[in-house]
Amino acid sequence: MRNAFTLKPRPMSRDKADMLNLLTACMLVLLPHFMHLPIWVSVLVVALLGWRGWITFAGNRLPPRWVLLPVSVMAMGGIYLAFHTLFGRDAGVAMLALLLVLKLLEMHARRDLFVVLFLSFFLLLTNFFYSQSIPTALMMGAAVIALLTAQVSFQYTGAVPPFKKRLQLGGMIFGLAAPLMLVLFVLFPRIQGPLWGLPGDANGGRTGLSDSMTPGMISSLAQSDEIAFRVRFDDSVPAQSLLYWRATVLTRFDGRTWTQLAQTPMAPDSVRVTPGSQPTRYQITLEPHGRRWLFALESPVAAPQIPGNAAWLANDFQLLASQRIDTRLRYDVTSWTQFQMQASEPPDDLAEALQLPPGSNPATLQFARQLREQSTDPAELVRLVLQYFRQQPFSYTLEPPLLGRNSVDDFLFSTRAGFCEHYAAAFVVLMRDLGIAARVVTGYQGGEVNPIDGYMEIRQSDAHAWAEVRIAGRGWLRIDPTAAVAPERIQRSVAGSAQRRLFGGLVNLAPSRDSWLAQLRLSSDALSNSWNQWVLSYSPERQKKLIGSLGFGEVDWALLTALMFGASSIVMAALMLPLLMNRPPMDRAEAMYRVFCRRLERIGIVRAPHEGPQALATRIAGNTQMAADKKDAARRFLASYEALQYGRVDPRERNAALAQLKLLLTAC
């Protein structure tokens, strides 16, 4: 009795099923954009998609244009109010997302379906404006397969295979295109930089060092686990205490903020560096940071050679590029990790390194006077200040207390707790009060070697600040006051020692280097680095080097184009050959029918695509050019073909019927 009242769900109509497949594919395309779209845009997109899904389920009519037009105008107005423009990366992507879902509500013809599909493919590409990581590539691959499945589903005109078969077909199309895509990626002649220029807002939201320094700036970076750059050493890896990656030199101080001086190229004879060690050769893969500075171990022998973005050394030994670093950059550098630098700088430059705002930090000035009573030797004064840091109860913390107007006084004599920028700034102010030229240097210190791929990873958490003092006869000397308080910071990378936790400390993401979670992170970093090196950083120089390693001489556009077409032809032939060999054989009756039609074409009777055997027989009977016996043979051939293909024929009699059909074809 229970089965008698059980209602089976009615199967969904084909139109509804196909539309839901398309909506799912569009959702896969739009989903990653929700991470950066304004909240109101994401909510509106989901609402409009839900409205379209409800219309499909309920079988209602699509909204009229007089309803969609005001919605579209208000949506575009909201985009303009949010971004103050309708152009640019963020505004353009938000507008495309809204146009896609609005077009789904305005599908009245087959042409509209293809507009939605092609708009989805284009919007899918814009995801790579924001992320080009492996997870993004995998998700975009899944979205492509979903879109191909939806497109294939709309092509069937009769019986439709199950969704699983259509999904397999979409995946097969994607798989067949992948080898050709790989050939084009490797051999298509590459240009320097991206294929198209990104809008001006494409570099927003990046973290990293700044061209100024205030208390707490670097300590906030120490909370970030993002990669700043990676290094592959050609020689042995220097000791951790020698890994000072120089970035900016901050000389001007207004009482709270440190800023740079104007940068001028270093004159060839203005600085003499006396090396104290063998040169260290290495290659840096720098993540885009939107600034012009480059990183190198102190002290670089010369500026690296970077095609399309000339690099140069400034007079304060900053390494700078001519253009902002907006794309991942790879360059080779050679440095001396131990050196002595003699500088013959004009007095004006040294005067900037002695300036302090009048009336600031009076307690620090008084303390400097007391130190001057103990010694007048600059080297001894440096030692006394470092000794003060060691002997007094200073602490190294990522969460320093707030400082007042006289920040150095508060730090040295009250809070005595801070991060590297607090120690570097206080040390430089003390040196200037003592009459010693000094300046702050920011960059990164340390790094962690990934044992899987051998690359050293320098993260934002390795950001550091130290000091330089100029002593007559010895030039500029690096002094790191943080090492006097927390030597473990210099001996061990912050990124390697910091405890990364989730859920209020319940989950430790880095319990030990040998734990399975740490090994998983290292493997993920190595995989990401390989992706960056071979996919995202596949530059024209790397392409030429790869092709040259295969035995080709001069690699130019002509050679690359010839190789591309040749390899593409080979790949397409390799893909087509198995398909042709495995093609199901044509039915014998159908083959004879095609021969019959070709013979009719010779006498001017061309079968229309929609024309069946009976209609064709009628037209043949009215033809005046054929003999009566030929007409009769053609009539009997078509009747036999129709009975064989569309009638009920015993399988045991099929061979005899095919033989009879062949005789009739011969008679024609």
XYZ file of C-alpha atoms in Angstrom:
668
model
C 0.000 0.000 0.000
C 2.847 2.370 0.788
C 4.244 2.038 -2.746
C 0.848 2.827 -4.176
C 0.931 6.303 -2.671
C 4.647 6.962 -3.305
C 5.059 9.824 -5.775
C 8.091 9.616 -7.991
C 9.741 12.965 -8.778
C 8.938 14.109 -12.264
C 11.996 14.257 -14.478
C 13.206 17.785 -15.169
C 12.651 19.020 -18.691
C 15.672 19.361 -20.916
C 15.424 23.165 -21.165
C 15.428 23.511 -17.380
C 18.326 21.095 -16.945
C 20.435 22.838 -19.600
C 19.752 26.273 -18.102
C 20.684 25.083 -14.597
C 23.941 23.679 -16.007
C 24.668 27.090 -17.537
C 23.855 28.889 -14.273
C 26.193 26.558 -12.375
C 29.008 27.238 -14.862
C 28.450 31.004 -14.561
C 28.564 30.695 -10.769
C 31.950 28.953 -10.997
C 33.215 31.841 -13.121
C 31.876 34.489 -10.725
C 32.750 32.811 -7.424
C 36.451 33.847 -7.246
C 35.490 37.464 -7.980
C 33.522 37.667 -4.731
C 36.885 37.942 -2.921
C 37.522 41.423 -4.341
C 34.164 42.759 -5.582
C 32.302 45.241 -3.353
C 29.878 43.467 -1.056
C 26.828 45.078 -2.638
C 27.918 43.882 -6.105
C 28.393 40.306 -4.858
C 24.979 40.359 -3.133
C 23.298 41.744 -6.276
C 24.996 39.130 -8.481
C 23.828 36.287 -6.211
C 20.310 37.761 -6.041
C 20.024 38.049 -9.821
C 21.365 34.508 -10.296
C 18.849 33.258 -7.735
C 16.073 35.125 -9.554
C 17.088 33.458 -12.838
C 17.173 30.052 -11.154
C 13.706 30.566 -9.666
C 12.340 31.572 -13.078
C 13.800 28.370 -14.541
C 12.347 26.116 -11.828
C 8.932 27.754 -11.822
C 8.721 27.981 -15.594
C 7.837 31.687 -15.480
C 8.454 34.233 -18.185
C 11.634 36.275 -18.218
C 11.211 39.854 -16.961
C 10.377 42.453 -19.629
C 12.954 44.959 -20.729
C 11.202 47.849 -18.970
C 12.018 46.037 -15.702
C 15.621 45.161 -16.578
C 16.520 48.591 -17.954
C 16.147 50.492 -14.638
C 18.009 47.718 -12.803
C 20.859 47.934 -15.312
C 21.046 51.735 -15.105
C 21.075 51.684 -11.283
C 23.742 48.963 -11.273
C 26.000 50.978 -13.593
C 25.357 54.067 -11.471
C 26.386 52.119 -8.378
C 29.605 51.062 -10.117
C 30.391 54.692 -10.912
C 29.675 55.823 -7.349
C 31.808 53.031 -5.891
C 34.833 53.450 -8.178
C 34.330 57.023 -9.525
C 34.874 55.618 -13.013
C 33.591 52.943 -15.380
C 37.101 52.067 -16.563
C 40.037 50.339 -14.925
C 40.499 46.842 -13.632
C 38.188 46.789 -10.603
C 35.380 48.870 -12.100
C 35.539 46.957 -15.378
C 35.383 43.533 -13.731
C 32.481 44.556 -11.485
C 30.591 45.895 -14.510
C 31.215 42.692 -16.504
C 29.971 40.540 -13.612
C 26.713 42.505 -13.449
C 26.289 42.485 -17.236
C 26.658 38.701 -17.291
C 23.885 38.034 -14.764
C 21.649 40.681 -16.351
C 22.123 39.020 -19.749
C 20.980 35.725 -18.218
C 17.660 37.449 -17.520
C 17.382 38.604 -21.131
C 17.858 35.376 -23.124
C 15.227 35.244 -25.874
C 17.127 33.696 -28.782
C 19.890 31.195 -29.420
C 22.236 34.096 -30.140
C 21.804 35.286 -26.529
C 23.031 31.909 -25.295
C 26.330 32.302 -27.117
C 26.668 35.876 -25.872
C 26.401 34.547 -22.299
C 28.921 31.778 -22.975
C 31.516 34.024 -24.602
C 31.051 36.714 -21.948
C 31.627 34.012 -19.327
C 34.862 32.930 -21.021
C 36.054 36.545 -21.092
C 35.108 37.181 -17.450
C 36.902 33.978 -16.529
C 40.156 35.427 -17.896
C 39.850 38.483 -15.651
C 40.369 36.267 -12.592
C 44.052 36.218 -13.535
C 44.228 39.993 -12.971
C 44.011 39.216 -9.258
C 45.670 35.846 -8.834
C 47.770 33.572 -11.026
C 48.357 30.870 -8.443
C 47.957 27.132 -8.945
C 44.578 26.955 -7.103
C 43.275 29.763 -9.321
C 44.429 27.925 -12.454
C 42.756 24.686 -11.282
C 39.501 26.450 -10.498
C 39.534 28.202 -13.859
C 40.126 24.843 -15.552
C 37.046 23.452 -13.788
C 35.049 26.509 -14.894
C 36.154 26.013 -18.515
C 35.012 22.372 -18.447
C 31.673 23.439 -16.930
C 31.186 26.053 -19.664
C 32.103 23.552 -22.395
C 29.639 21.048 -20.914
C 26.893 23.681 -20.946
C 27.745 24.643 -24.523
C 27.724 21.006 -25.672
C 24.379 20.389 -23.928
C 22.684 23.087 -26.000
C 23.977 21.568 -29.265
C 22.009 18.298 -29.114
C 18.859 18.193 -31.264
C 17.415 14.813 -30.391
C 18.145 12.311 -27.689
C 20.468 13.848 -25.111
C 23.082 11.678 -23.383
C 23.240 11.676 -19.573
C 24.929 14.581 -17.816
C 27.910 12.397 -16.912
C 28.563 11.674 -20.595
C 28.282 15.359 -21.486
C 30.647 16.278 -18.654
C 33.122 13.686 -19.926
C 32.831 15.183 -23.408
C 33.542 18.675 -22.046
C 36.562 17.320 -20.195
C 37.754 15.509 -23.319
C 37.536 18.730 -25.371
C 39.569 20.492 -22.687
C 42.078 17.644 -22.617
C 42.460 17.622 -26.400
C 43.149 21.371 -26.374
C 45.705 21.145 -23.528
C 48.673 19.784 -25.611
C 48.180 22.475 -28.246
C 47.921 25.089 -25.488
C 51.210 23.827 -24.028
C 52.949 24.109 -27.414
C 51.688 27.664 -27.873
C 52.786 28.597 -24.348
C 56.319 27.312 -24.898
C 56.884 28.428 -28.493
C 54.694 31.460 -29.130
C 57.118 34.415 -29.488
C 56.982 36.241 -26.190
C 57.213 39.965 -25.608
C 58.826 41.705 -22.666
C 56.278 42.310 -19.906
C 52.595 41.329 -19.865
C 50.606 40.873 -23.067
C 48.458 43.882 -22.151
C 49.121 46.744 -19.777
C 47.218 46.596 -16.506
C 45.215 49.639 -15.423
C 46.610 51.980 -12.827
C 44.614 50.386 -10.008
C 46.056 46.921 -10.650
C 48.750 47.282 -8.012
C 46.577 48.177 -5.063
C 46.576 46.238 -1.840
C 50.166 45.009 -1.914
C 52.057 44.645 1.336
C 55.743 45.265 1.854
C 58.303 47.822 2.918
C 57.619 51.507 2.492
C 59.842 54.413 1.531
C 59.393 55.803 5.056
C 59.456 54.382 8.575
C 57.404 55.163 11.668
C 57.217 53.238 14.959
C 55.204 50.053 14.477
C 55.449 49.917 10.675
C 57.858 46.983 10.419
C 56.382 45.160 13.408
C 53.057 45.056 11.525
C 54.847 43.427 8.573
C 56.247 40.779 10.924
C 52.731 39.354 11.215
C 52.633 38.630 7.451
C 53.702 35.267 6.074
C 53.726 36.441 2.423
C 56.789 35.780 0.290
C 58.804 38.934 -0.463
C 61.359 37.210 -2.713
C 63.178 33.928 -3.211
C 66.911 33.357 -3.651
C 68.859 30.576 -5.325
C 72.554 30.638 -4.407
C 75.129 29.558 -6.973
C 77.741 29.370 -4.215
C 77.473 28.247 -0.605
C 74.789 29.934 1.493
C 76.278 32.634 3.759
C 75.820 32.482 7.516
C 72.473 33.700 8.827
C 74.126 36.665 10.554
C 75.406 37.920 7.170
C 72.041 37.831 5.383
C 71.208 41.542 5.305
C 69.053 42.274 2.259
C 69.364 46.014 1.701
C 66.369 47.992 0.403
C 65.967 51.634 1.455
C 68.183 54.154 3.245
C 66.323 56.627 5.468
C 68.311 59.724 6.411
C 65.828 62.550 7.018
C 64.046 62.577 10.438
C 61.240 64.933 11.510
C 60.900 63.693 15.074
C 58.681 60.706 14.253
C 59.007 59.621 10.611
C 62.158 58.652 8.729
C 62.266 59.372 4.994
C 64.711 59.132 2.094
C 66.875 61.748 0.478
C 66.739 62.400 -3.256
C 68.381 59.539 -5.122
C 71.316 60.188 -7.445
C 73.356 57.572 -9.308
C 76.648 56.619 -7.733
C 79.686 58.104 -9.448
C 82.159 55.407 -10.520
C 84.974 56.797 -8.340
C 82.914 57.987 -5.357
C 82.946 54.722 -3.403
C 85.672 52.177 -2.965
C 84.646 48.830 -1.512
C 87.369 46.647 -0.081
C 86.076 43.069 -0.017
C 86.715 40.939 3.044
C 85.296 37.713 1.638
C 84.860 35.789 -1.578
C 82.007 37.072 -3.776
C 78.656 35.321 -3.399
C 76.630 34.739 -6.585
C 72.888 34.262 -6.436
C 69.636 34.787 -8.315
C 66.645 36.635 -6.852
C 63.026 36.092 -7.877
C 61.301 39.218 -6.631
C 57.571 39.411 -6.059
C 55.895 42.590 -7.406
C 55.736 45.333 -4.783
C 54.951 48.467 -6.795
C 58.197 50.277 -5.855
C 61.478 50.813 -7.687
C 63.928 49.327 -5.236
C 65.617 45.972 -5.709
C 67.021 43.716 -3.012
C 70.569 42.476 -2.723
C 72.912 41.259 -0.022
C 75.162 43.944 1.351
C 77.227 44.874 -0.533
C 76.480 44.320 -4.264
C 79.480 44.374 -6.597
C 77.463 46.018 -9.388
C 73.882 46.624 -10.480
C 72.233 43.598 -12.162
C 71.397 43.516 -15.863
C 67.593 43.550 -16.236
C 66.199 43.673 -19.805
C 63.692 46.468 -20.237
C 64.232 47.893 -16.739
C 67.727 49.238 -16.205
C 69.057 48.988 -12.640
C 71.564 51.306 -10.968
C 73.292 51.881 -7.639
C 72.481 55.099 -5.812
C 75.030 57.125 -3.888
C 73.812 55.592 -0.600
C 74.165 52.071 -2.025
C 70.462 51.548 -2.667
C 69.818 49.270 -5.641
C 67.088 50.805 -7.790
C 65.255 49.992 -11.011
C 64.225 52.553 -13.606
C 60.581 51.444 -13.449
C 58.277 50.190 -10.728
C 58.344 46.463 -10.027
C 54.777 45.559 -11.021
C 55.482 42.036 -12.265
C 57.527 39.169 -10.891
C 61.196 39.842 -11.670
C 64.244 37.593 -11.790
C 67.808 38.934 -11.788
C 71.353 37.775 -10.969
C 73.537 39.568 -8.416
C 77.018 39.166 -6.962
C 77.753 40.541 -3.492
C 80.480 40.698 -0.886
C 78.976 39.741 2.460
C 82.025 41.071 4.316
C 83.509 44.353 3.176
C 84.842 47.744 4.134
C 83.385 50.735 2.358
C 85.235 54.057 2.098
C 83.091 56.989 0.958
C 84.276 60.408 -0.121
C 80.956 62.194 0.281
C 80.478 65.971 0.110
C 79.890 67.647 3.494
C 76.265 68.440 2.568
C 75.420 64.740 2.345
C 77.009 64.058 5.719
C 75.218 67.066 7.196
C 71.867 65.399 6.466
C 73.045 62.374 8.443
C 73.649 64.616 11.485
C 70.422 66.622 11.458
C 67.807 66.322 14.226
C 64.629 68.355 14.736
C 65.307 71.078 17.301
C 63.883 70.548 20.774
C 63.001 66.887 20.273
C 63.970 64.086 22.690
C 65.778 66.232 25.320
C 66.456 63.267 27.624
C 68.307 61.478 24.803
C 70.419 64.577 24.209
C 71.298 64.728 27.914
C 72.237 61.046 27.870
C 74.509 61.670 24.864
C 76.310 64.394 26.792
C 76.969 61.953 29.604
C 78.427 59.457 27.138
C 80.631 62.142 25.598
C 82.158 62.668 29.033
C 83.290 59.027 29.016
C 84.859 59.036 25.547
C 85.224 61.024 22.353
C 86.250 58.114 20.167
C 83.370 57.267 17.744
C 84.031 53.505 17.837
C 84.052 53.554 21.654
C 80.828 55.559 21.762
C 79.169 52.964 19.517
C 80.322 50.259 21.928
C 78.968 52.161 24.953
C 75.524 52.574 23.386
C 75.319 48.870 22.471
C 76.449 48.043 26.000
C 73.629 50.186 27.345
C 71.123 48.167 25.288
C 72.549 44.910 26.619
C 72.716 45.879 30.292
C 69.373 47.668 30.668
C 66.092 45.688 30.758
C 65.213 46.156 27.078
C 62.924 43.598 25.454
C 62.194 42.638 21.858
C 58.472 42.423 21.118
C 56.100 42.451 18.146
C 53.550 44.417 20.192
C 55.417 47.464 21.519
C 53.577 50.032 23.642
C 52.555 53.359 22.162
C 55.097 56.165 22.284
C 54.519 59.860 22.871
C 55.741 62.969 21.088
C 59.352 62.359 22.144
C 59.306 58.765 20.961
C 63.025 58.077 21.432
C 62.984 59.399 25.028
C 59.960 57.230 25.816
C 61.599 54.159 24.317
C 65.074 54.553 25.861
C 64.041 55.509 29.369
C 60.425 54.427 29.872
C 58.930 51.559 27.860
C 62.219 49.875 26.782
C 60.203 47.437 24.663
C 60.117 47.533 20.902
C 60.774 45.981 17.547
C 63.771 46.469 15.254
C 62.654 49.889 14.001
C 62.556 51.199 17.584
C 66.136 50.100 18.259
C 67.474 51.329 14.913
C 65.771 54.732 15.216
C 66.873 55.252 18.821
C 70.453 54.232 18.013
C 70.699 56.634 15.051
C 69.272 59.541 17.084
C 71.804 58.834 19.848
C 74.649 58.722 17.319
C 73.606 62.071 15.859
C 73.387 63.588 19.344
C 76.953 62.325 19.805
C 78.038 64.074 16.601
C 78.401 60.860 14.572
C 76.787 60.690 11.119
C 74.226 57.900 11.088
C 71.204 56.707 9.108
C 68.546 53.989 9.168
C 68.525 51.135 6.625
C 65.476 48.970 6.052
C 65.234 45.678 4.229
C 65.082 42.057 5.265
C 67.302 39.973 7.485
C 67.742 36.221 7.295
C 65.718 33.745 5.295
C 64.684 30.114 5.383
C 66.018 27.530 2.920
C 63.364 25.187 1.609
C 65.064 21.753 1.609
C 62.772 20.491 -1.157
C 63.835 22.862 -3.947
C 66.878 24.536 -2.356
C 65.498 28.068 -2.661
C 65.778 30.474 0.256
C 62.445 32.104 1.070
C 62.434 35.627 2.465
C 59.031 36.581 3.830
C 57.497 39.863 4.911
C 57.964 38.679 8.496
C 61.733 38.912 7.878
C 61.457 42.704 7.418
C 64.149 44.420 9.471
C 65.730 47.780 10.223
C 69.328 48.454 11.217
C 71.703 51.400 11.405
C 74.785 52.655 9.599
C 77.342 54.972 11.147
C 80.209 56.713 9.422
C 83.557 56.599 11.161
C 86.518 58.427 9.702
C 88.937 56.077 7.993
C 86.457 53.198 8.028
C 83.522 54.606 6.086
C 79.924 53.520 6.648
C 79.633 50.578 9.067
C 76.575 48.418 9.616
C 75.455 48.378 13.253
C 72.449 46.293 14.260
C 71.324 47.312 17.763
C 68.597 44.659 17.695
C 71.349 42.022 17.854
C 72.468 43.485 21.187
C 69.035 42.890 22.723
C 67.752 39.832 20.812
C 70.687 38.021 19.138
C 68.378 35.098 18.358
C 66.533 37.380 15.897
C 69.687 37.606 13.788
C 70.789 34.007 14.219
C 67.389 32.607 13.298
C 64.805 33.858 10.807
C 61.577 35.263 12.212
C 59.651 33.366 9.533
C 61.255 30.111 10.586
C 60.799 30.603 14.319
C 57.418 32.340 14.501
C 54.499 30.230 15.641
C 51.662 30.425 13.133
C 48.402 29.586 14.823
C 44.740 29.373 13.965
C 41.533 29.326 16.004
C 42.947 31.237 18.929
C 46.083 29.144 19.160
C 44.394 25.738 19.082
C 46.085 24.822 15.792
C 49.812 25.457 15.427
C 50.782 25.769 11.767
C 54.512 25.435 12.421
C 55.094 23.218 15.466
C 58.461 22.017 14.192
C 60.321 21.824 10.923
C 60.033 18.028 10.885
C 56.286 17.869 11.489
C 54.018 16.691 8.692
C 52.251 20.062 8.652
C 55.543 21.912 8.219
C 56.594 19.493 5.479
C 53.277 20.058 3.742
C 53.844 23.820 3.862
C 57.386 23.436 2.494
C 56.112 21.212 -0.329
C 53.391 23.727 -1.138
C 55.941 26.563 -1.195
C 58.267 24.550 -3.457
C 55.418 23.751 -5.844
C 54.375 27.408 -5.890
C 57.970 28.434 -6.587
C 58.230 26.001 -9.510
C 54.996 27.412 -10.899
C 56.405 30.934 -10.559
C 59.751 30.034 -12.126
C 58.513 28.048 -15.129
C 55.043 29.436 -15.822
C 54.585 32.945 -14.474
C 58.221 33.982 -15.044
C 58.572 32.419 -18.487
C 60.176 35.495 -20.030
C 61.596 36.058 -23.542
C 65.088 35.445 -22.159
C 64.040 32.152 -20.584
C 62.296 31.120 -23.800
C 65.419 31.813 -25.866
C 67.568 29.950 -23.361
C 65.254 26.924 -23.470
C 65.115 26.809 -27.272
C 68.867 27.381 -27.482
C 69.481 24.413 -25.175
C 67.743 22.187 -27.762
C 70.535 22.874 -30.273
C 69.125 25.828 -32.175
C 71.452 28.729 -32.887
C 70.095 32.240 -33.234
C 66.624 32.256 -31.671
C 64.406 34.928 -33.237
C 60.753 35.443 -34.115
C 61.057 33.637 -37.446
C 62.523 30.504 -35.831
C 59.980 30.512 -32.999
C 57.096 30.939 -35.445
C 58.338 28.067 -37.619
C 58.812 25.834 -34.580
C 55.376 26.784 -33.267
C 53.575 25.874 -36.508
C 55.631 22.710 -36.933
C 55.065 21.487 -33.373
C 51.370 22.458 -33.537
C 50.940 20.415 -36.721
C 52.622 17.406 -35.129
C 50.467 17.686 -32.003
C 47.262 18.030 -34.010
C 48.206 15.059 -36.172
C 48.993 12.994 -33.078
C 45.597 13.906 -31.615
C 43.623 13.313 -34.806
C 45.214 10.004 -35.819
C 43.781 7.937 -32.924
C 40.392 9.595 -33.433
C 40.388 8.713 -37.123
C 41.591 5.169 -36.498
C 38.988 4.578 -33.808
C 36.168 6.132 -35.800
C 33.257 3.672 -36.034
C 32.944 2.184 -39.552
C 30.163 3.577 -41.700
C 27.077 1.435 -42.133
C 27.234 -0.422 -45.480
C 23.737 0.643 -46.501
C 24.555 4.280 -45.679
C 27.804 4.051 -47.673
C 25.932 2.765 -50.753
C 23.299 5.500 -50.344
C 26.036 8.162 -50.417
C 27.525 6.646 -53.564
C 24.042 6.688 -55.117
C 23.622 10.382 -54.260
C 27.015 11.276 -55.723
C 26.048 9.583 -58.986
C 22.819 11.577 -59.086
C 24.827 14.808 -58.711
C 26.605 14.056 -62.002
C 23.323 14.447 -63.897
C 22.243 17.522 -61.937
C 20.059 15.932 -59.245
C 21.430 17.174 -55.907
C 19.794 15.853 -52.755
C 18.863 18.557 -50.274
C 19.994 17.985 -46.646
C 16.383 17.659 -45.471
C 15.302 15.399 -48.360
C 14.426 11.756 -47.552
C 14.433 8.700 -49.830
C 10.739 9.017 -50.769
C 10.988 12.698 -51.675
C 14.132 11.995 -53.667
C 12.367 9.136 -55.551
C 9.512 11.454 -56.460
C 11.920 14.036 -57.866
C 13.787 11.354 -59.853
C 10.510 10.099 -61.397
C 9.884 13.579 -62.802
C 13.375 13.906 -64.311
C 13.395 13.834 -68.120
C 17.098 13.136 -68.555
C 17.085 9.613 -67.073
C 16.102 6.523 -68.988
C 13.018 4.647 -67.838
C 14.995 1.549 -66.767
C 17.371 3.726 -64.741
C 14.449 5.463 -63.055
C 12.956 2.095 -62.176
C 16.292 0.863 -60.778
C 16.662 4.080 -58.744
C 13.109 3.734 -57.411
C 13.718 0.120 -56.350
C 17.107 1.080 -54.780
C 15.564 3.839 -52.687
C 12.666 1.613 -51.603
C 15.084 -1.146 -50.545
C 17.331 1.372 -48.739
C 14.358 2.845 -46.863
C 13.109 -0.600 -45.833
C 16.597 -1.652 -44.732
C 17.343 1.476 -42.687
C 13.936 2.337 -41.262
C 11.966 -0.903 -41.444
C 12.113 -4.061 -39.365
C 14.631 -6.435 -40.925
C 15.550 -9.774 -39.385
C 19.285 -9.630 -38.554
C 19.691 -13.031 -40.217
C 18.372 -11.579 -43.484
C 20.302 -8.304 -43.353
C 23.332 -9.580 -45.325
C 21.097 -10.822 -48.136
C 19.286 -7.472 -48.193
C 22.603 -5.621 -48.397
C 23.682 -7.814 -51.329
C 20.395 -7.065 -53.107
C 20.927 -3.326 -52.446
C 24.384 -3.514 -53.998
C 22.958 -5.156 -57.143
C 20.355 -2.399 -57.446
C 23.113 0.226 -57.066
C 25.012 -1.417 -59.911
C 21.867 -1.402 -62.055
C 21.581 2.360 -61.517
